mmCIF file of C-alpha atoms in Angstrom:
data_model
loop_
_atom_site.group_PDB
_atom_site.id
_atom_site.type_symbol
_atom_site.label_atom_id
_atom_site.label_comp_id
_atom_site.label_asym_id
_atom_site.label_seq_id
_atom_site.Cartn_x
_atom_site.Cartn_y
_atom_site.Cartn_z
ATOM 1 C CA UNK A 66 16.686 1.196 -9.676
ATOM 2 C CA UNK A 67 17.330 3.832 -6.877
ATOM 3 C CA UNK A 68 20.857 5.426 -5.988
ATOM 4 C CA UNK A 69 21.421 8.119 -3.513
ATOM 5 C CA UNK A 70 24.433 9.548 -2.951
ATOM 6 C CA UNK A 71 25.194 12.269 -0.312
ATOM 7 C CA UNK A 72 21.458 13.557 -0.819
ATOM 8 C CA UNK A 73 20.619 16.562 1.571
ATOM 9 C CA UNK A 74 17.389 18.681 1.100
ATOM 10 C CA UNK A 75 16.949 21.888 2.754
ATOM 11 C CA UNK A 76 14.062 24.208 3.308
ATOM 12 C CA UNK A 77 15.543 27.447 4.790
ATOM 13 C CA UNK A 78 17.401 26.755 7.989
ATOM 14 C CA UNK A 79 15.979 23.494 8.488
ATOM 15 C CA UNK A 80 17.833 20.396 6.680
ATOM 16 C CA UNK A 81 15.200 17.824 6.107
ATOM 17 C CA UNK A 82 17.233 15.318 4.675
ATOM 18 C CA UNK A 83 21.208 14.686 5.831
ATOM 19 C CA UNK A 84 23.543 13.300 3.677
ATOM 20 C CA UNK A 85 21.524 10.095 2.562
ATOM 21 C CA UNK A 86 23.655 7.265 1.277
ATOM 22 C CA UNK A 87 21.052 4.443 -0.188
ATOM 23 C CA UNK A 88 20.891 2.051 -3.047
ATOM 24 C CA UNK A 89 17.934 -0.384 -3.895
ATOM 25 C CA UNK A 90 17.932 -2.537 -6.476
ATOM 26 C CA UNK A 91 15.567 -3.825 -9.069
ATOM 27 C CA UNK A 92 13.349 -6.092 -7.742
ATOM 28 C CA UNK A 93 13.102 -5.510 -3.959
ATOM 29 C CA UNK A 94 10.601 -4.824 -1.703
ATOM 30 C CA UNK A 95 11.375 -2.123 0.735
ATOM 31 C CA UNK A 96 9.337 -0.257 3.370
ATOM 32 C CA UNK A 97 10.097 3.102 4.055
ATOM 33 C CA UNK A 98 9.399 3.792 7.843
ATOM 34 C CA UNK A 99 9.564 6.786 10.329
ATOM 35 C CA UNK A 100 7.206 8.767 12.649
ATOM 36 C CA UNK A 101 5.671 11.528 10.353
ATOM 37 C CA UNK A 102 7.452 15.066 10.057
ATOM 38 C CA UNK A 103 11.022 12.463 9.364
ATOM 39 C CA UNK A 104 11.738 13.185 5.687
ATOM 40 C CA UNK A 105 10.149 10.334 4.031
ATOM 41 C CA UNK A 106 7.721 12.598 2.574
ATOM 42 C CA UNK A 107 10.357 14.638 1.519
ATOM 43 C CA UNK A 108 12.463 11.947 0.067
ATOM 44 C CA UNK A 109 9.472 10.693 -2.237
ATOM 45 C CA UNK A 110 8.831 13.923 -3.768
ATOM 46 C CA UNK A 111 12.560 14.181 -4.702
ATOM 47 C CA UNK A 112 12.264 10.599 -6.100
ATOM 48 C CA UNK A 113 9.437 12.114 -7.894
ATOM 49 C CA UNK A 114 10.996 15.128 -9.525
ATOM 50 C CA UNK A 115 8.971 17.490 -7.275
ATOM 51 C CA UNK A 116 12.013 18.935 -5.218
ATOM 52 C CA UNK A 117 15.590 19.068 -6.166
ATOM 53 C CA UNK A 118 18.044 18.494 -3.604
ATOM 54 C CA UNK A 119 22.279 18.712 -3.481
ATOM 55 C CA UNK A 120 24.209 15.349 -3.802
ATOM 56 C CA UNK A 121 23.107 12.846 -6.378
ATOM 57 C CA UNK A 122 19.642 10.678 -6.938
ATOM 58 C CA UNK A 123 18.987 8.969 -9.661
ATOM 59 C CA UNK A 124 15.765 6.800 -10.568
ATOM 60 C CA UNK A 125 16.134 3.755 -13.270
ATOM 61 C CA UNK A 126 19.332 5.796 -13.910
ATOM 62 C CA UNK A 127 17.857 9.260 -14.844
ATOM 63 C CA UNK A 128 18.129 12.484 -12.926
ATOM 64 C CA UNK A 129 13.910 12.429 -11.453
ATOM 65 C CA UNK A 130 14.219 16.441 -11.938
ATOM 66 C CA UNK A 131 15.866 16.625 -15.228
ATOM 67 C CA UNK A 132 14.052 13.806 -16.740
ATOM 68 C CA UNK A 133 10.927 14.074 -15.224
ATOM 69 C CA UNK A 134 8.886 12.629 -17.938
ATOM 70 C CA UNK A 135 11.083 9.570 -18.724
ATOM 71 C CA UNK A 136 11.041 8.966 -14.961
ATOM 72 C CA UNK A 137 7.179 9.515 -14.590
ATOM 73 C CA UNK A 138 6.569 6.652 -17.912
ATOM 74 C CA UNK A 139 7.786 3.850 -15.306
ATOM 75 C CA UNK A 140 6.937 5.194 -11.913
ATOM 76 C CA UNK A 141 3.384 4.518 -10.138
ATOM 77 C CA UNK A 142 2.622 6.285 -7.627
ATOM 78 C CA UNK A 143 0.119 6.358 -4.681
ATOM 79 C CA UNK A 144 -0.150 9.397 -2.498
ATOM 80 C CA UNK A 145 -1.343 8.915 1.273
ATOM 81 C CA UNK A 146 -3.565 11.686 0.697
ATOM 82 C CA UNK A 147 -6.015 11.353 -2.163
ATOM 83 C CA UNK A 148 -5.255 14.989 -4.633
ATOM 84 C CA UNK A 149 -8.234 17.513 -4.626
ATOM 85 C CA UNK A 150 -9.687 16.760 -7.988
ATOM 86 C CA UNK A 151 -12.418 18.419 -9.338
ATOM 87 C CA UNK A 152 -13.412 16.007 -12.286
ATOM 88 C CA UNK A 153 -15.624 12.986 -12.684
ATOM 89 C CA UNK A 154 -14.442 9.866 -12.306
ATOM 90 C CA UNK A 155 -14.769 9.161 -16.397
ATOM 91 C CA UNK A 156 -12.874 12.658 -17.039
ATOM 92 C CA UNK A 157 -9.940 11.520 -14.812
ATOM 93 C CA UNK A 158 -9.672 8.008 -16.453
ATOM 94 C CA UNK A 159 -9.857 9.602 -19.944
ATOM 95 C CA UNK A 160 -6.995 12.437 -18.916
ATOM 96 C CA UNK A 161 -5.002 9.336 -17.217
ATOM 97 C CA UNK A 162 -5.108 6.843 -20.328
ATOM 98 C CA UNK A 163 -3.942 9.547 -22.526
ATOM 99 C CA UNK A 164 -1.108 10.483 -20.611
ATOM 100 C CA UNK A 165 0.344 7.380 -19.010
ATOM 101 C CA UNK A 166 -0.129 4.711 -21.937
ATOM 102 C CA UNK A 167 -2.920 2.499 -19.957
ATOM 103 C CA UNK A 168 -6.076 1.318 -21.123
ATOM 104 C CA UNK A 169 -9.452 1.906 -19.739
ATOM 105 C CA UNK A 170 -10.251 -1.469 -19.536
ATOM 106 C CA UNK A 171 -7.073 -2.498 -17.656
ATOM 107 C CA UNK A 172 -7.877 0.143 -15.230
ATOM 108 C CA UNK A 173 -11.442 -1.458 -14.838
ATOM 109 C CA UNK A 174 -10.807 -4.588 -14.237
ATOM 110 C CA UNK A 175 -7.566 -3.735 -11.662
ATOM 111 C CA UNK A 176 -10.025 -2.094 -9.853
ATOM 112 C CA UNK A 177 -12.426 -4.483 -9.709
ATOM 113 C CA UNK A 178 -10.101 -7.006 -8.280
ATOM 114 C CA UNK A 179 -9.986 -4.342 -5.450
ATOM 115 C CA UNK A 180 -13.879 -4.359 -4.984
ATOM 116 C CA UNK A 181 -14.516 -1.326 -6.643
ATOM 117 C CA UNK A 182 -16.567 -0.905 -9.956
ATOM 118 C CA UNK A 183 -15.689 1.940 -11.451
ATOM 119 C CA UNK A 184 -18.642 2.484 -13.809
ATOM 120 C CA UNK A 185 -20.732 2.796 -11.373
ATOM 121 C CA UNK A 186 -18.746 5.915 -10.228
ATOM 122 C CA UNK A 187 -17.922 7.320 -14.101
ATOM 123 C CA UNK A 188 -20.036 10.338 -13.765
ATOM 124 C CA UNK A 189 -19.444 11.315 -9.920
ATOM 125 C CA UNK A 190 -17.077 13.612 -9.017
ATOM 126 C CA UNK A 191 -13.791 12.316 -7.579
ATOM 127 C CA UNK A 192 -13.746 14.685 -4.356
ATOM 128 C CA UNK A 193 -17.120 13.268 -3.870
ATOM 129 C CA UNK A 194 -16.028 9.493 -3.227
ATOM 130 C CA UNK A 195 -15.149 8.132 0.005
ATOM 131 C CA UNK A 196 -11.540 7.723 1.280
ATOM 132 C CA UNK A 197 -11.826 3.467 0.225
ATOM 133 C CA UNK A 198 -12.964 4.159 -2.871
ATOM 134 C CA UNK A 199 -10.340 7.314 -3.909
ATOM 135 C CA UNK A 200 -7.558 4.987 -2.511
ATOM 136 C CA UNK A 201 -8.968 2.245 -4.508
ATOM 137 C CA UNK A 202 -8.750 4.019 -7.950
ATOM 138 C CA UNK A 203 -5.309 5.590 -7.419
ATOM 139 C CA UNK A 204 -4.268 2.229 -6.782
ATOM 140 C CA UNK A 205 -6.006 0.476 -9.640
ATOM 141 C CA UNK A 206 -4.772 3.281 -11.837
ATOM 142 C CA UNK A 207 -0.740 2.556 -10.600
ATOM 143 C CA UNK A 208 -1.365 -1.066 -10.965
ATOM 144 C CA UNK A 209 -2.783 -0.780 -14.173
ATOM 145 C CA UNK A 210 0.263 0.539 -15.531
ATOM 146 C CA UNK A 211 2.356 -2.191 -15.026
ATOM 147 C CA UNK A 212 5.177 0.218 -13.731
ATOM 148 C CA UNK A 213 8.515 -0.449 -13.121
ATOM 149 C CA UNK A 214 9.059 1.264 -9.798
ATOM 150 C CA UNK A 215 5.499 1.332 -7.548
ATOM 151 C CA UNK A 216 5.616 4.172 -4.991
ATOM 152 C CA UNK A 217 2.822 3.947 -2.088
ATOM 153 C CA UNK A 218 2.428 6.128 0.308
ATOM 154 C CA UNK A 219 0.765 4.586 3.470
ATOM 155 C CA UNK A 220 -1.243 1.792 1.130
ATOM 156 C CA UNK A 221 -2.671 0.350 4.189
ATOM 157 C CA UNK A 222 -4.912 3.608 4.954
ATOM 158 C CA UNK A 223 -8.673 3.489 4.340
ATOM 159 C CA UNK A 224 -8.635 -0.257 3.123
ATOM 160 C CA UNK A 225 -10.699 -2.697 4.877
ATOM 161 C CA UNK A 226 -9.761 -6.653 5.426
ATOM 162 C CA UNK A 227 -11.232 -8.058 2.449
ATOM 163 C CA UNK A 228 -9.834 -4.770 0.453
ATOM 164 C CA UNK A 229 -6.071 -5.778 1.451
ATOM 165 C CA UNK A 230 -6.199 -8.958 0.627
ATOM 166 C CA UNK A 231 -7.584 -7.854 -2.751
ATOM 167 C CA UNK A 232 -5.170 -5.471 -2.868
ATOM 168 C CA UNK A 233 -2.288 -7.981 -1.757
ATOM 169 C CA UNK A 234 -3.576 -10.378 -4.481
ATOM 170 C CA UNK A 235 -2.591 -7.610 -6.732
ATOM 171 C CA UNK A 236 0.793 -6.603 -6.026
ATOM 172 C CA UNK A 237 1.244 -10.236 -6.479
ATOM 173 C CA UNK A 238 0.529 -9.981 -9.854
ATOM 174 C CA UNK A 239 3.154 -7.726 -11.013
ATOM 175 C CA UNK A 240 6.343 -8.716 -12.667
ATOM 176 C CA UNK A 241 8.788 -9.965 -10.282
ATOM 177 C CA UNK A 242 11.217 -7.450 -11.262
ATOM 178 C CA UNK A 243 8.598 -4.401 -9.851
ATOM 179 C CA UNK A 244 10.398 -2.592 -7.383
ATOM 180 C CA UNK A 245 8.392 -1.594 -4.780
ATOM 181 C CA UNK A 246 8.901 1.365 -2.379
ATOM 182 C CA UNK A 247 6.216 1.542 0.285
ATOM 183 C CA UNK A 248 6.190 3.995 3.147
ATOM 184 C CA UNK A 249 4.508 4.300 7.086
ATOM 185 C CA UNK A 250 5.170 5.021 10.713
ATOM 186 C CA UNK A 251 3.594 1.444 11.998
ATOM 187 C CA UNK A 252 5.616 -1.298 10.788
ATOM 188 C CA UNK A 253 3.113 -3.680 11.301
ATOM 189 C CA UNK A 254 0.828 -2.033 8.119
ATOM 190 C CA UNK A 255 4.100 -3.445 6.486
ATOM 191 C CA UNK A 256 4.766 -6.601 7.876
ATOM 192 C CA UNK A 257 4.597 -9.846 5.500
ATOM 193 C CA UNK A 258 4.603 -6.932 2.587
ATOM 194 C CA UNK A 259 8.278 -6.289 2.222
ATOM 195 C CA UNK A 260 12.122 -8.056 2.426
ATOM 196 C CA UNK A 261 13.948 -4.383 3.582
ATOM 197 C CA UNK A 262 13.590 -2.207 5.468
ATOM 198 C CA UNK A 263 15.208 0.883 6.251
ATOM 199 C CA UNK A 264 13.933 3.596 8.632
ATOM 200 C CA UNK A 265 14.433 7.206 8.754
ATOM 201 C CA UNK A 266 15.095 9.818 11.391
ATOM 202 C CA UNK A 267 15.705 13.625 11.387
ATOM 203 C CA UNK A 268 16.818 13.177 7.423
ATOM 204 C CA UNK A 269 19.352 10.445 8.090
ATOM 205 C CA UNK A 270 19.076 6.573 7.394
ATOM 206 C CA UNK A 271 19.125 5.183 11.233
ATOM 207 C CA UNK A 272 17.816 1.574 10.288
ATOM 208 C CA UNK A 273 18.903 -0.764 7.185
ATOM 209 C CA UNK A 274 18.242 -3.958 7.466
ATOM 210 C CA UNK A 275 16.997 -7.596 6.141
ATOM 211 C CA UNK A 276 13.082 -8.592 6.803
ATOM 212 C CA UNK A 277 12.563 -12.723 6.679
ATOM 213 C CA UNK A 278 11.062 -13.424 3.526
ATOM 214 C CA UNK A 279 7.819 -12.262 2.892
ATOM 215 C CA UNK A 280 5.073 -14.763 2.024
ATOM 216 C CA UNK A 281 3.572 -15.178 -1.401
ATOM 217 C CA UNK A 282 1.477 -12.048 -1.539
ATOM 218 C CA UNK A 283 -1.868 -14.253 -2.977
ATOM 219 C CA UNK A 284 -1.089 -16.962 -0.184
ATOM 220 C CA UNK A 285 -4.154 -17.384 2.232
ATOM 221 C CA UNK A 286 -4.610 -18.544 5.554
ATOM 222 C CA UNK A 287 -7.762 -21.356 6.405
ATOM 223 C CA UNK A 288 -9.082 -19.375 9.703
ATOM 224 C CA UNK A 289 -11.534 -21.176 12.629
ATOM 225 C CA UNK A 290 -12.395 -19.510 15.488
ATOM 226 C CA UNK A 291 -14.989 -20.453 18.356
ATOM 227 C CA UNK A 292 -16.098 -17.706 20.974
ATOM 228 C CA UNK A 293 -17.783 -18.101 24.049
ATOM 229 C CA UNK A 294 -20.596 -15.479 22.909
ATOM 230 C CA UNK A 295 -20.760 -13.279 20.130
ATOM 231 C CA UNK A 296 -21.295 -9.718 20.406
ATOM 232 C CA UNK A 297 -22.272 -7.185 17.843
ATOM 233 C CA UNK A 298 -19.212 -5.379 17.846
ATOM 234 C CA UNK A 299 -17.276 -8.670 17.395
ATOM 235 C CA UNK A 300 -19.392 -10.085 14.843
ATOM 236 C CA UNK A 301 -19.314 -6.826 12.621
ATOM 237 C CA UNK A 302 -15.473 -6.997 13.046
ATOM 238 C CA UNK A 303 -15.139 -10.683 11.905
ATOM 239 C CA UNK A 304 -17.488 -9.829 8.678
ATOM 240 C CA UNK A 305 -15.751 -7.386 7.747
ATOM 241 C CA UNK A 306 -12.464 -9.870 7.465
ATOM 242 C CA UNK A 307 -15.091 -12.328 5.533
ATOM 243 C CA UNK A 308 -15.501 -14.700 8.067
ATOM 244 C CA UNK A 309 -18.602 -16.191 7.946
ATOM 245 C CA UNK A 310 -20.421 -18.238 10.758
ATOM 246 C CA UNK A 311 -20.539 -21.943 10.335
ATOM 247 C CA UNK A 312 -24.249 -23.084 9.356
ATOM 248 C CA UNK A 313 -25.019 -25.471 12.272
ATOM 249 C CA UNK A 314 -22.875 -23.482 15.427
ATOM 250 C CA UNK A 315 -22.964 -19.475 15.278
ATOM 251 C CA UNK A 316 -20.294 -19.664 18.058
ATOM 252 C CA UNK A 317 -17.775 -21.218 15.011
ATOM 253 C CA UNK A 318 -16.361 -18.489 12.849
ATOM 254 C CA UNK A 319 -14.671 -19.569 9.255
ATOM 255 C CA UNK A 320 -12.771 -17.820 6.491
ATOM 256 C CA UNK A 321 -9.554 -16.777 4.621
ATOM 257 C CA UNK A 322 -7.425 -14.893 6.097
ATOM 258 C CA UNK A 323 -4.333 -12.897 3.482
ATOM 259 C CA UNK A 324 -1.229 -14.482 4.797
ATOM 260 C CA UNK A 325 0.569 -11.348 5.018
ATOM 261 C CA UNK A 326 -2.244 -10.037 7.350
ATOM 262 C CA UNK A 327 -1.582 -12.899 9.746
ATOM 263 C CA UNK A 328 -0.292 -11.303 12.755
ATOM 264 C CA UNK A 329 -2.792 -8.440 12.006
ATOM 265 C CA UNK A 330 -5.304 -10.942 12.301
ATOM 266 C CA UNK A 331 -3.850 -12.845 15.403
ATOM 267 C CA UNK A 332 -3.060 -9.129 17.097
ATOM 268 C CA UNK A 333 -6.988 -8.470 16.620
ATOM 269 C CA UNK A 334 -7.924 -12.125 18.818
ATOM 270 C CA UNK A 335 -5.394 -10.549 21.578
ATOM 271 C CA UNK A 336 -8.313 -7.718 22.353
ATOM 272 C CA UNK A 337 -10.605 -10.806 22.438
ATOM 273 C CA UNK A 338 -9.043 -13.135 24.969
ATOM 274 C CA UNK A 339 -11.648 -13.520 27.077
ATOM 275 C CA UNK A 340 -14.142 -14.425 24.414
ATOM 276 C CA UNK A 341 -11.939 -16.903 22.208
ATOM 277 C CA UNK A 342 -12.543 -20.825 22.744
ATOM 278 C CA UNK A 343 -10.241 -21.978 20.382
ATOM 279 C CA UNK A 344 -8.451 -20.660 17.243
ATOM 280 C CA UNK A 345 -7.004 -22.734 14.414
ATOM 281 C CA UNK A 346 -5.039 -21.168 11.084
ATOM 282 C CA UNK A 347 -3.222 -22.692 8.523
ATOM 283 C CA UNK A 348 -2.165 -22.024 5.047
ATOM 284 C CA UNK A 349 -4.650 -23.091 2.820
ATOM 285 C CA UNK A 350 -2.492 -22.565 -0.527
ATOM 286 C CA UNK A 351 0.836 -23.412 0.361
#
């Protein structure tokens, strides 16, 4: 799907991206990672057509600059910052269905599976929603299109609990041969997401390597936790992951937990040692 071959990008004096040798195939899963300022910015928008750059890159076997359009038909893409647009909701959905082959009512209901209704929004203007909800269309909107290469761009930003797992329950719904390209600088927005990853540093490709198999991306986790007290903080925390409190002990926290969030979930109890009792999880759709 992606071949790069002696790819170097240079602004000025200042080579961004050195000589980068990578191939990934159709199919895979592969995070992207790298403290900001690294070149994986860089690298996208030459995968995107946006900058041209010397040694070869090609995208489902097309030049991204040359062919730009052919490449944009099958590509979805996610930015990690929301673009500055001016329109209503409804006027972007009407100028996005024309142009990328998707319906309005797939759009709707992949964003509803994310928690977000967009007719409720149709006649607001898009710089006017909140950072959840802009990140929530642009995703619905790449999802809809049932693309063959899915491009995010820090997908973990601005989502809440019960938002990733919505949004997890939707990746899992694309065609197993989706290739999926998603970037960060924390790994552990990543982890459970992806079965590669390769990391870069000052332009170069310092990191290529195997992840353990990722879990089924729908696959929940059965959570029950006990505290000794609960305090406000804590209990707004453990809502906002959709546990609820069991009827007949308010010290008993249950709820499901996205499998690939696990070890989110587990490194959120470590800042609550001294209030956990006991704390059970297990799949609950294996």
């Amino acid at each position: 799907m992606i071949a790069m071959r002696g790819l170097k990008k240079r602004f000025g004096t200042h080579e961004v991206l050195r000589t980068l040798d990578l191939e990934i195939a159709a199919g895979e899963r592969v995070a992207l990672i790298g403290q900001n300022g690294l070149g994986k910015t860089t690298l996208l928008r030459c995968l995107l057509g946006l900058y041209t750059g010397d040694g070869v890159l090609t995208v489902g076997g097309l030049d991204p600059r040359r062919d730009r359009r052919e490449v944009l038909r099958f590509v979805g893409f996610v930015p990690q910052l929301p673009p500055g647009i001016r329109a209503t909701v409804a006027q972007y959905l009407h100028v996005v269905t024309r142009l990328c082959e998707v319906t309005s009512a797939a759009i709707r209901d992949t964003c509803e599976t994310l928690g977000l209704t967009i007719d409720d929004l149709a006649h607001k203007p898009f710089y006017a929603l909140s950072g959840g909800m802009k990140q929530k269309l642009l995703i619905g909107v790449a999802l809809a299109r049932r693309p063959r290469l899915l491009i995010l761009d820090e997908p973990a930003a601005n989502l809440d609990p019960r938002a990733r797992g919505a949004f997890f329950e939707a990746l899992s719904r694309l065609d197993e041969s989706t290739t999926m390209l998603l970037t960060s600088h924390r790994v552990d927005e990543l982890s459970g997401l992806v079965t590669r990853l390769v990391e870069l540093d000052s332009g170069e490709v310092v990191l290529d390597d195997v992840v353990a198999a990722a879990p089924a991306l729908d696959r929940t986790l059965a959570c029950s936790l006990t505290l000794e007290r609960i305090e406000p903080s804590v209990e707004k925390t453990l809502r906002e992951w959709g546990l609820q409190p069991n009827s007949s002990d308010d010290s008993t926290w249950q709820g499901q937990v996205s499998a690939v969030d696990r070890f989110r979930f587990l490194a959120l109890l470590t800042r609550w040692s001294g209030l956990v009792r006991a704390v059970r999880i297990e799949e609950s759709n294996p």
